[in-house]
């Protein structure tokens, strides 16, 4: 009792954003082999799953689309087609579950035939041309009902451009959760399996951060704050707890952390082998993220943690 009373860190269900994957079709619930317990849902079943999560106390979700390869192109044009899978799913969710807080993803990779977050030309990413696509994408998502826009693309200057475009179109109350310190990480592997979005050539090191750098995160955070971000995110979470703590001590904006697919997969795989207690490892790692200074935690464990704490 006393130990509970003096405990410095408590997780609340309200801390979590639960990432979900949507796929086209009806009545589809496809397992993702490298993420046991996580599925790609068609919109109908996705909405049922979200309603179940709401009964467990989870009300915030991040949504990612698994797009047919045939619809991918160099310019991610599917991303702003109002009849496309993702935008349709957003509007249906907001129609059927209006209380949900929905974070959408702004980046080209789910729709890009190159598997990159930006436009590729001669092996280079075109920053400014990409931002034009991201603006169209973010506006279409806001129009469909997004509450929080999550630019995960890492182009320079995108937060300012997105804020400006959203304000100009009257979406002043749509928030931006910037992927501020997103590292070029091996821990994104299972997510790329889930979306079949791995880069066809090269890697993402020219636009994602070098894991060796910490001070660079401060520079990125200063820029994002000045450009109008409402949240600063660190990603991945567990290998970057020092970065979460650094940003939390230097900025007043809420810090979010993304407990990514590979961090989830590691615990699941070890637990399946009986090499560690999966539930305890889950709780301990979620607590470490909160203790480090994250106010918001994006985690594939959100539902399991909510079930555990019923
Ligand atoms: C890309 C994006 C990635 C994730 C979210 N958005 C991976 C990448 O940069 O390739 C990873 C999330 C996870 O691993 O859970 N825009």
mmCIF file of C-alpha atoms and ligand atoms in Angstrom:
data_model
loop_
_atom_site.group_PDB
_atom_site.id
_atom_site.type_symbol
_atom_site.label_atom_id
_atom_site.label_comp_id
_atom_site.label_asym_id
_atom_site.label_seq_id
_atom_site.Cartn_x
_atom_site.Cartn_y
_atom_site.Cartn_z
ATOM 1 C CA UNK A 1 0.000 0.000 0.000
ATOM 2 C CA UNK A 2 2.706 2.467 1.024
ATOM 3 C CA UNK A 3 4.817 1.368 -1.914
ATOM 4 C CA UNK A 4 1.926 2.141 -4.247
ATOM 5 C CA UNK A 5 1.360 5.478 -2.524
ATOM 6 C CA UNK A 6 4.925 6.641 -3.061
ATOM 7 C CA UNK A 7 5.339 5.188 -6.530
ATOM 8 C CA UNK A 8 6.722 7.877 -8.831
ATOM 9 C CA UNK A 9 5.273 6.574 -12.072
ATOM 10 C CA UNK A 10 1.764 5.432 -12.937
ATOM 11 C CA UNK A 11 0.470 4.413 -16.301
ATOM 12 C CA UNK A 12 -3.046 5.493 -17.216
ATOM 13 C CA UNK A 13 -5.093 4.155 -20.095
ATOM 14 C CA UNK A 14 -5.445 7.781 -21.238
ATOM 15 C CA UNK A 15 -1.671 7.884 -21.865
ATOM 16 C CA UNK A 16 -1.964 5.539 -24.828
ATOM 17 C CA UNK A 17 -2.503 5.851 -28.541
ATOM 18 C CA UNK A 18 -3.145 2.452 -30.138
ATOM 19 C CA UNK A 19 -1.744 2.092 -33.698
ATOM 20 C CA UNK A 20 -3.973 0.106 -36.079
ATOM 21 C CA UNK A 21 -3.655 -1.075 -39.689
ATOM 22 C CA UNK A 22 -6.449 -0.831 -42.256
ATOM 23 C CA UNK A 23 -6.694 -2.878 -45.465
ATOM 24 C CA UNK A 24 -9.281 -2.810 -48.276
ATOM 25 C CA UNK A 25 -12.178 -5.281 -48.437
ATOM 26 C CA UNK A 26 -14.854 -6.522 -46.057
ATOM 27 C CA UNK A 27 -14.738 -8.848 -43.091
ATOM 28 C CA UNK A 28 -10.931 -9.091 -43.153
ATOM 29 C CA UNK A 29 -8.745 -9.674 -40.102
ATOM 30 C CA UNK A 30 -5.273 -10.681 -41.304
ATOM 31 C CA UNK A 31 -2.585 -11.551 -38.769
ATOM 32 C CA UNK A 32 0.821 -9.903 -39.162
ATOM 33 C CA UNK A 33 3.328 -12.726 -38.563
ATOM 34 C CA UNK A 34 6.080 -10.532 -37.098
ATOM 35 C CA UNK A 35 3.603 -8.806 -34.737
ATOM 36 C CA UNK A 36 1.672 -11.545 -32.917
ATOM 37 C CA UNK A 37 -1.714 -10.253 -31.719
ATOM 38 C CA UNK A 38 -1.794 -7.370 -34.238
ATOM 39 C CA UNK A 39 -3.906 -7.523 -37.412
ATOM 40 C CA UNK A 40 -4.739 -5.712 -40.606
ATOM 41 C CA UNK A 41 -8.460 -5.014 -40.499
ATOM 42 C CA UNK A 42 -10.891 -4.028 -43.216
ATOM 43 C CA UNK A 43 -12.804 -0.876 -42.209
ATOM 44 C CA UNK A 44 -15.913 -2.738 -40.969
ATOM 45 C CA UNK A 45 -13.954 -4.946 -38.539
ATOM 46 C CA UNK A 46 -11.594 -2.096 -37.689
ATOM 47 C CA UNK A 47 -14.496 -0.040 -36.393
ATOM 48 C CA UNK A 48 -15.702 -3.028 -34.338
ATOM 49 C CA UNK A 49 -12.211 -3.417 -32.892
ATOM 50 C CA UNK A 50 -12.056 0.289 -32.027
ATOM 51 C CA UNK A 51 -15.427 0.067 -30.285
ATOM 52 C CA UNK A 52 -14.107 -2.848 -28.187
ATOM 53 C CA UNK A 53 -11.028 -0.798 -27.316
ATOM 54 C CA UNK A 54 -13.275 2.070 -26.229
ATOM 55 C CA UNK A 55 -14.999 -0.223 -23.720
ATOM 56 C CA UNK A 56 -11.509 -0.905 -22.305
ATOM 57 C CA UNK A 57 -10.858 2.821 -21.957
ATOM 58 C CA UNK A 58 -8.745 3.386 -25.082
ATOM 59 C CA UNK A 59 -10.027 6.335 -27.044
ATOM 60 C CA UNK A 60 -7.025 7.424 -29.112
ATOM 61 C CA UNK A 61 -5.820 5.604 -32.189
ATOM 62 C CA UNK A 62 -3.190 6.052 -34.898
ATOM 63 C CA UNK A 63 -4.174 4.621 -38.254
ATOM 64 C CA UNK A 64 -1.896 3.298 -41.031
ATOM 65 C CA UNK A 65 -3.041 1.987 -44.434
ATOM 66 C CA UNK A 66 -1.857 -1.226 -46.128
ATOM 67 C CA UNK A 67 -2.222 -0.231 -49.781
ATOM 68 C CA UNK A 68 -2.373 -2.652 -52.742
ATOM 69 C CA UNK A 69 0.924 -2.614 -54.663
ATOM 70 C CA UNK A 70 -1.050 -1.889 -57.847
ATOM 71 C CA UNK A 71 -2.167 1.478 -56.398
ATOM 72 C CA UNK A 72 1.329 2.638 -55.455
ATOM 73 C CA UNK A 73 3.192 5.148 -57.606
ATOM 74 C CA UNK A 74 6.160 7.496 -57.503
ATOM 75 C CA UNK A 75 4.090 10.435 -56.255
ATOM 76 C CA UNK A 76 1.835 8.629 -53.737
ATOM 77 C CA UNK A 77 -1.221 9.966 -55.554
ATOM 78 C CA UNK A 78 -3.479 7.422 -53.835
ATOM 79 C CA UNK A 79 -2.826 9.289 -50.573
ATOM 80 C CA UNK A 80 -5.111 12.200 -51.443
ATOM 81 C CA UNK A 81 -7.769 10.407 -53.476
ATOM 82 C CA UNK A 82 -10.941 11.010 -51.416
ATOM 83 C CA UNK A 83 -12.303 7.632 -52.560
ATOM 84 C CA UNK A 84 -9.139 5.817 -51.484
ATOM 85 C CA UNK A 85 -8.981 3.286 -48.666
ATOM 86 C CA UNK A 86 -7.424 5.511 -46.014
ATOM 87 C CA UNK A 87 -9.535 8.653 -46.377
ATOM 88 C CA UNK A 88 -12.717 6.581 -46.613
ATOM 89 C CA UNK A 89 -11.750 4.688 -43.455
ATOM 90 C CA UNK A 90 -11.116 7.949 -41.576
ATOM 91 C CA UNK A 91 -14.516 9.375 -42.468
ATOM 92 C CA UNK A 92 -16.319 6.147 -41.606
ATOM 93 C CA UNK A 93 -14.590 5.948 -38.238
ATOM 94 C CA UNK A 94 -15.472 9.532 -37.380
ATOM 95 C CA UNK A 95 -19.056 8.991 -38.526
ATOM 96 C CA UNK A 96 -19.585 5.811 -36.517
ATOM 97 C CA UNK A 97 -17.402 6.586 -33.495
ATOM 98 C CA UNK A 98 -17.411 10.384 -33.230
ATOM 99 C CA UNK A 99 -15.817 10.365 -29.760
ATOM 100 C CA UNK A 100 -12.624 8.715 -31.011
ATOM 101 C CA UNK A 101 -9.441 10.800 -31.146
ATOM 102 C CA UNK A 102 -7.889 9.827 -34.459
ATOM 103 C CA UNK A 103 -4.263 10.444 -35.395
ATOM 104 C CA UNK A 104 -3.431 10.070 -39.071
ATOM 105 C CA UNK A 105 -0.109 9.419 -40.758
ATOM 106 C CA UNK A 106 1.483 11.868 -43.171
ATOM 107 C CA UNK A 107 4.282 10.291 -45.225
ATOM 108 C CA UNK A 108 4.517 8.819 -48.701
ATOM 109 C CA UNK A 109 5.824 5.329 -47.904
ATOM 110 C CA UNK A 110 2.523 3.397 -47.646
ATOM 111 C CA UNK A 111 1.611 4.659 -51.159
ATOM 112 C CA UNK A 112 5.051 4.945 -52.743
ATOM 113 C CA UNK A 113 6.234 2.484 -55.394
ATOM 114 C CA UNK A 114 9.776 3.299 -54.208
ATOM 115 C CA UNK A 115 8.952 2.496 -50.571
ATOM 116 C CA UNK A 116 10.315 5.854 -49.422
ATOM 117 C CA UNK A 117 8.723 8.632 -47.389
ATOM 118 C CA UNK A 118 9.473 11.190 -50.089
ATOM 119 C CA UNK A 119 9.768 11.515 -53.865
ATOM 120 C CA UNK A 120 12.891 9.748 -55.151
ATOM 121 C CA UNK A 121 14.867 11.008 -58.130
ATOM 122 C CA UNK A 122 18.265 9.613 -59.128
ATOM 123 C CA UNK A 123 18.524 8.012 -55.711
ATOM 124 C CA UNK A 124 17.891 11.341 -53.907
ATOM 125 C CA UNK A 125 14.868 12.425 -51.882
ATOM 126 C CA UNK A 126 13.318 15.685 -53.142
ATOM 127 C CA UNK A 127 12.447 17.542 -49.931
ATOM 128 C CA UNK A 128 10.393 20.487 -51.177
ATOM 129 C CA UNK A 129 8.517 18.614 -53.903
ATOM 130 C CA UNK A 130 7.609 16.000 -51.268
ATOM 131 C CA UNK A 131 6.184 18.671 -48.963
ATOM 132 C CA UNK A 132 3.701 19.644 -51.697
ATOM 133 C CA UNK A 133 2.370 16.070 -51.670
ATOM 134 C CA UNK A 134 2.330 15.982 -47.860
ATOM 135 C CA UNK A 135 0.229 19.165 -47.774
ATOM 136 C CA UNK A 136 -2.403 17.639 -50.046
ATOM 137 C CA UNK A 137 -2.377 14.481 -47.945
ATOM 138 C CA UNK A 138 -2.742 16.332 -44.615
ATOM 139 C CA UNK A 139 -5.566 18.544 -45.914
ATOM 140 C CA UNK A 140 -7.446 15.524 -47.253
ATOM 141 C CA UNK A 141 -7.045 13.781 -43.886
ATOM 142 C CA UNK A 142 -8.244 16.844 -41.957
ATOM 143 C CA UNK A 143 -11.226 17.095 -44.286
ATOM 144 C CA UNK A 144 -12.018 13.412 -43.639
ATOM 145 C CA UNK A 145 -12.034 14.101 -39.880
ATOM 146 C CA UNK A 146 -8.505 13.578 -38.490
ATOM 147 C CA UNK A 147 -7.979 15.067 -35.012
ATOM 148 C CA UNK A 148 -4.180 14.853 -34.954
ATOM 149 C CA UNK A 149 -1.928 14.885 -38.010
ATOM 150 C CA UNK A 150 1.255 12.824 -37.548
ATOM 151 C CA UNK A 151 3.965 13.703 -40.069
ATOM 152 C CA UNK A 152 6.290 10.669 -39.949
ATOM 153 C CA UNK A 153 8.082 11.595 -43.188
ATOM 154 C CA UNK A 154 10.993 13.642 -41.742
ATOM 155 C CA UNK A 155 11.236 16.215 -44.537
ATOM 156 C CA UNK A 156 12.730 19.536 -43.395
ATOM 157 C CA UNK A 157 10.234 22.354 -42.829
ATOM 158 C CA UNK A 158 7.138 20.190 -43.139
ATOM 159 C CA UNK A 159 5.566 21.126 -39.799
ATOM 160 C CA UNK A 160 5.432 24.803 -40.751
ATOM 161 C CA UNK A 161 4.045 24.053 -44.213
ATOM 162 C CA UNK A 162 1.398 21.688 -42.848
ATOM 163 C CA UNK A 163 0.356 24.131 -40.094
ATOM 164 C CA UNK A 164 0.091 26.930 -42.617
ATOM 165 C CA UNK A 165 -1.946 24.845 -45.066
ATOM 166 C CA UNK A 166 -4.288 23.544 -42.337
ATOM 167 C CA UNK A 167 -4.874 27.043 -40.925
ATOM 168 C CA UNK A 168 -5.496 28.505 -44.375
ATOM 169 C CA UNK A 169 -8.225 25.909 -45.014
ATOM 170 C CA UNK A 170 -9.881 26.474 -41.631
ATOM 171 C CA UNK A 171 -8.512 23.402 -39.824
ATOM 172 C CA UNK A 172 -7.065 25.421 -36.952
ATOM 173 C CA UNK A 173 -8.109 22.946 -34.286
ATOM 174 C CA UNK A 174 -6.415 19.980 -35.957
ATOM 175 C CA UNK A 175 -3.234 19.262 -33.962
ATOM 176 C CA UNK A 176 0.168 18.256 -35.273
ATOM 177 C CA UNK A 177 2.156 15.548 -33.521
ATOM 178 C CA UNK A 178 5.538 15.873 -35.129
ATOM 179 C CA UNK A 179 7.826 12.885 -35.393
ATOM 180 C CA UNK A 180 10.564 15.151 -34.073
ATOM 181 C CA UNK A 181 13.378 12.748 -33.311
ATOM 182 C CA UNK A 182 12.757 9.775 -35.561
ATOM 183 C CA UNK A 183 15.870 7.652 -35.793
ATOM 184 C CA UNK A 184 16.924 5.485 -38.749
ATOM 185 C CA UNK A 185 16.173 2.265 -36.898
ATOM 186 C CA UNK A 186 16.209 -1.498 -37.390
ATOM 187 C CA UNK A 187 13.214 -1.662 -35.044
ATOM 188 C CA UNK A 188 10.772 -0.629 -37.805
ATOM 189 C CA UNK A 189 11.140 -4.010 -39.578
ATOM 190 C CA UNK A 190 7.807 -5.603 -38.568
ATOM 191 C CA UNK A 191 5.884 -2.400 -39.429
ATOM 192 C CA UNK A 192 7.333 -2.489 -42.947
ATOM 193 C CA UNK A 193 6.161 -6.136 -43.180
ATOM 194 C CA UNK A 194 2.691 -5.027 -42.100
ATOM 195 C CA UNK A 195 2.451 -2.438 -44.889
ATOM 196 C CA UNK A 196 4.836 -4.035 -47.447
ATOM 197 C CA UNK A 197 6.506 -0.624 -47.397
ATOM 198 C CA UNK A 198 10.216 -1.436 -47.162
ATOM 199 C CA UNK A 199 12.410 0.790 -49.389
ATOM 200 C CA UNK A 200 13.032 -0.800 -52.805
ATOM 201 C CA UNK A 201 16.502 0.726 -52.874
ATOM 202 C CA UNK A 202 18.760 2.413 -50.364
ATOM 203 C CA UNK A 203 17.805 3.227 -46.795
ATOM 204 C CA UNK A 204 16.194 6.123 -44.929
ATOM 205 C CA UNK A 205 19.388 7.520 -43.405
ATOM 206 C CA UNK A 206 19.318 10.739 -45.411
ATOM 207 C CA UNK A 207 16.081 11.837 -43.728
ATOM 208 C CA UNK A 208 15.879 9.867 -40.478
ATOM 209 C CA UNK A 209 18.266 10.628 -37.615
ATOM 210 C CA UNK A 210 21.571 8.967 -36.811
ATOM 211 C CA UNK A 211 21.256 6.827 -33.636
ATOM 212 C CA UNK A 212 24.585 8.287 -32.475
ATOM 213 C CA UNK A 213 23.101 11.766 -32.058
ATOM 214 C CA UNK A 214 21.350 13.280 -29.095
ATOM 215 C CA UNK A 215 21.976 17.031 -29.384
ATOM 216 C CA UNK A 216 20.574 16.916 -32.895
ATOM 217 C CA UNK A 217 17.234 15.977 -31.308
ATOM 218 C CA UNK A 218 17.303 19.319 -29.469
ATOM 219 C CA UNK A 219 17.786 21.171 -32.754
ATOM 220 C CA UNK A 220 14.928 19.231 -34.373
ATOM 221 C CA UNK A 221 12.701 19.948 -31.362
ATOM 222 C CA UNK A 222 13.468 23.681 -31.458
ATOM 223 C CA UNK A 223 12.547 23.779 -35.128
ATOM 224 C CA UNK A 224 9.330 21.805 -34.628
ATOM 225 C CA UNK A 225 8.276 23.993 -31.720
ATOM 226 C CA UNK A 226 8.936 27.153 -33.742
ATOM 227 C CA UNK A 227 7.099 25.688 -36.746
ATOM 228 C CA UNK A 228 3.958 25.096 -34.669
ATOM 229 C CA UNK A 229 3.998 21.462 -33.525
ATOM 230 C CA UNK A 230 1.606 20.606 -30.665
ATOM 231 C CA UNK A 231 3.454 17.447 -29.569
ATOM 232 C CA UNK A 232 7.090 16.364 -29.975
ATOM 233 C CA UNK A 233 7.610 12.668 -30.605
ATOM 234 C CA UNK A 234 10.637 10.443 -30.055
ATOM 235 C CA UNK A 235 10.784 7.196 -32.017
ATOM 236 C CA UNK A 236 11.682 4.400 -31.252
ATOM 237 C CA UNK A 237 11.125 4.630 -27.501
ATOM 238 C CA UNK A 238 13.133 2.005 -25.611
ATOM 239 C CA UNK A 239 16.536 2.492 -27.229
ATOM 240 C CA UNK A 240 16.038 6.287 -26.950
ATOM 241 C CA UNK A 241 14.828 6.849 -23.368
ATOM 242 C CA UNK A 242 17.653 9.369 -22.917
ATOM 243 C CA UNK A 243 16.285 11.401 -25.830
ATOM 244 C CA UNK A 244 12.757 11.341 -24.350
ATOM 245 C CA UNK A 245 14.169 12.591 -21.073
ATOM 246 C CA UNK A 246 16.287 15.260 -22.752
ATOM 247 C CA UNK A 247 13.336 16.684 -24.693
ATOM 248 C CA UNK A 248 11.074 16.545 -21.645
ATOM 249 C CA UNK A 249 13.558 18.575 -19.587
ATOM 250 C CA UNK A 250 14.071 21.184 -22.297
ATOM 251 C CA UNK A 251 10.583 21.722 -23.740
ATOM 252 C CA UNK A 252 7.151 22.486 -22.342
ATOM 253 C CA UNK A 253 5.259 20.829 -25.177
ATOM 254 C CA UNK A 254 3.953 17.342 -24.378
ATOM 255 C CA UNK A 255 6.441 14.622 -25.338
ATOM 256 C CA UNK A 256 5.160 11.512 -27.087
ATOM 257 C CA UNK A 257 7.105 8.286 -27.570
ATOM 258 C CA UNK A 258 6.495 5.585 -30.167
ATOM 259 C CA UNK A 259 7.080 2.109 -28.764
ATOM 260 C CA UNK A 260 7.637 0.701 -32.254
ATOM 261 C CA UNK A 261 6.883 -2.599 -33.972
ATOM 262 C CA UNK A 262 10.319 -4.158 -33.385
ATOM 263 C CA UNK A 263 10.183 -3.356 -29.678
ATOM 264 C CA UNK A 264 6.811 -5.085 -29.539
ATOM 265 C CA UNK A 265 8.024 -8.052 -31.616
ATOM 266 C CA UNK A 266 11.101 -8.650 -29.429
ATOM 267 C CA UNK A 267 9.048 -9.077 -26.272
ATOM 268 C CA UNK A 268 6.448 -11.202 -28.043
ATOM 269 C CA UNK A 269 9.083 -13.477 -29.574
ATOM 270 C CA UNK A 270 10.958 -13.997 -26.315
ATOM 271 C CA UNK A 271 7.701 -14.631 -24.452
ATOM 272 C CA UNK A 272 6.601 -17.195 -27.073
ATOM 273 C CA UNK A 273 9.852 -19.057 -26.489
ATOM 274 C CA UNK A 274 9.313 -18.923 -22.749
ATOM 275 C CA UNK A 275 12.499 -16.899 -22.344
ATOM 276 C CA UNK A 276 10.877 -14.121 -20.374
ATOM 277 C CA UNK A 277 7.535 -13.216 -18.847
ATOM 278 C CA UNK A 278 5.866 -11.241 -21.635
ATOM 279 C CA UNK A 279 3.374 -9.466 -19.430
ATOM 280 C CA UNK A 280 5.941 -8.276 -16.922
ATOM 281 C CA UNK A 281 8.320 -7.216 -19.670
ATOM 282 C CA UNK A 282 5.491 -5.253 -21.311
ATOM 283 C CA UNK A 283 4.571 -3.371 -18.136
ATOM 284 C CA UNK A 284 8.202 -2.695 -17.216
ATOM 285 C CA UNK A 285 9.014 -1.255 -20.624
ATOM 286 C CA UNK A 286 5.856 0.888 -20.764
ATOM 287 C CA UNK A 287 6.677 2.260 -17.304
ATOM 288 C CA UNK A 288 10.234 3.051 -18.382
ATOM 289 C CA UNK A 289 8.883 5.133 -21.276
ATOM 290 C CA UNK A 290 6.595 7.085 -18.962
ATOM 291 C CA UNK A 291 9.315 7.466 -16.315
ATOM 292 C CA UNK A 292 11.664 8.881 -18.941
ATOM 293 C CA UNK A 293 9.176 11.712 -19.540
ATOM 294 C CA UNK A 294 6.689 10.662 -22.216
ATOM 295 C CA UNK A 295 3.197 12.035 -21.597
ATOM 296 C CA UNK A 296 1.767 10.092 -24.546
ATOM 297 C CA UNK A 297 2.760 6.545 -25.554
ATOM 298 C CA UNK A 298 2.005 5.032 -28.941
ATOM 299 C CA UNK A 299 2.155 1.292 -28.406
ATOM 300 C CA UNK A 300 0.912 -1.949 -29.964
ATOM 301 C CA UNK A 301 0.616 -3.120 -26.337
ATOM 302 C CA UNK A 302 -2.131 -0.569 -25.582
ATOM 303 C CA UNK A 303 -5.010 -3.024 -25.796
ATOM 304 C CA UNK A 304 -3.216 -5.798 -23.920
ATOM 305 C CA UNK A 305 -2.255 -3.368 -21.183
ATOM 306 C CA UNK A 306 -5.828 -2.085 -20.987
ATOM 307 C CA UNK A 307 -7.123 -5.654 -20.670
ATOM 308 C CA UNK A 308 -4.591 -6.401 -17.965
ATOM 309 C CA UNK A 309 -5.542 -3.365 -15.934
ATOM 310 C CA UNK A 310 -9.327 -4.005 -16.045
HETATM 311 C C1 LIG B 1 7.197 5.639 -42.038
HETATM 312 C C2 LIG B 1 6.826 5.049 -40.737
HETATM 313 C C3 LIG B 1 7.499 4.007 -40.106
HETATM 314 C C4 LIG B 1 6.844 3.732 -38.910
HETATM 315 C C5 LIG B 1 5.771 4.613 -38.825
HETATM 316 N N1 LIG B 1 5.771 5.413 -39.958
HETATM 317 C C6 LIG B 1 8.650 3.175 -40.512
HETATM 318 C C7 LIG B 1 9.676 3.686 -41.393
HETATM 319 O O1 LIG B 1 10.207 4.795 -41.217
HETATM 320 O O2 LIG B 1 9.975 2.951 -42.320
HETATM 321 C C8 LIG B 1 7.279 2.657 -37.958
HETATM 322 C C9 LIG B 1 6.389 2.278 -36.858
HETATM 323 C C10 LIG B 1 6.754 1.008 -36.196
HETATM 324 O O3 LIG B 1 7.806 0.392 -36.455
HETATM 325 O O4 LIG B 1 5.952 0.581 -35.370
HETATM 326 N N2 LIG B 1 6.571 6.782 -42.433
#
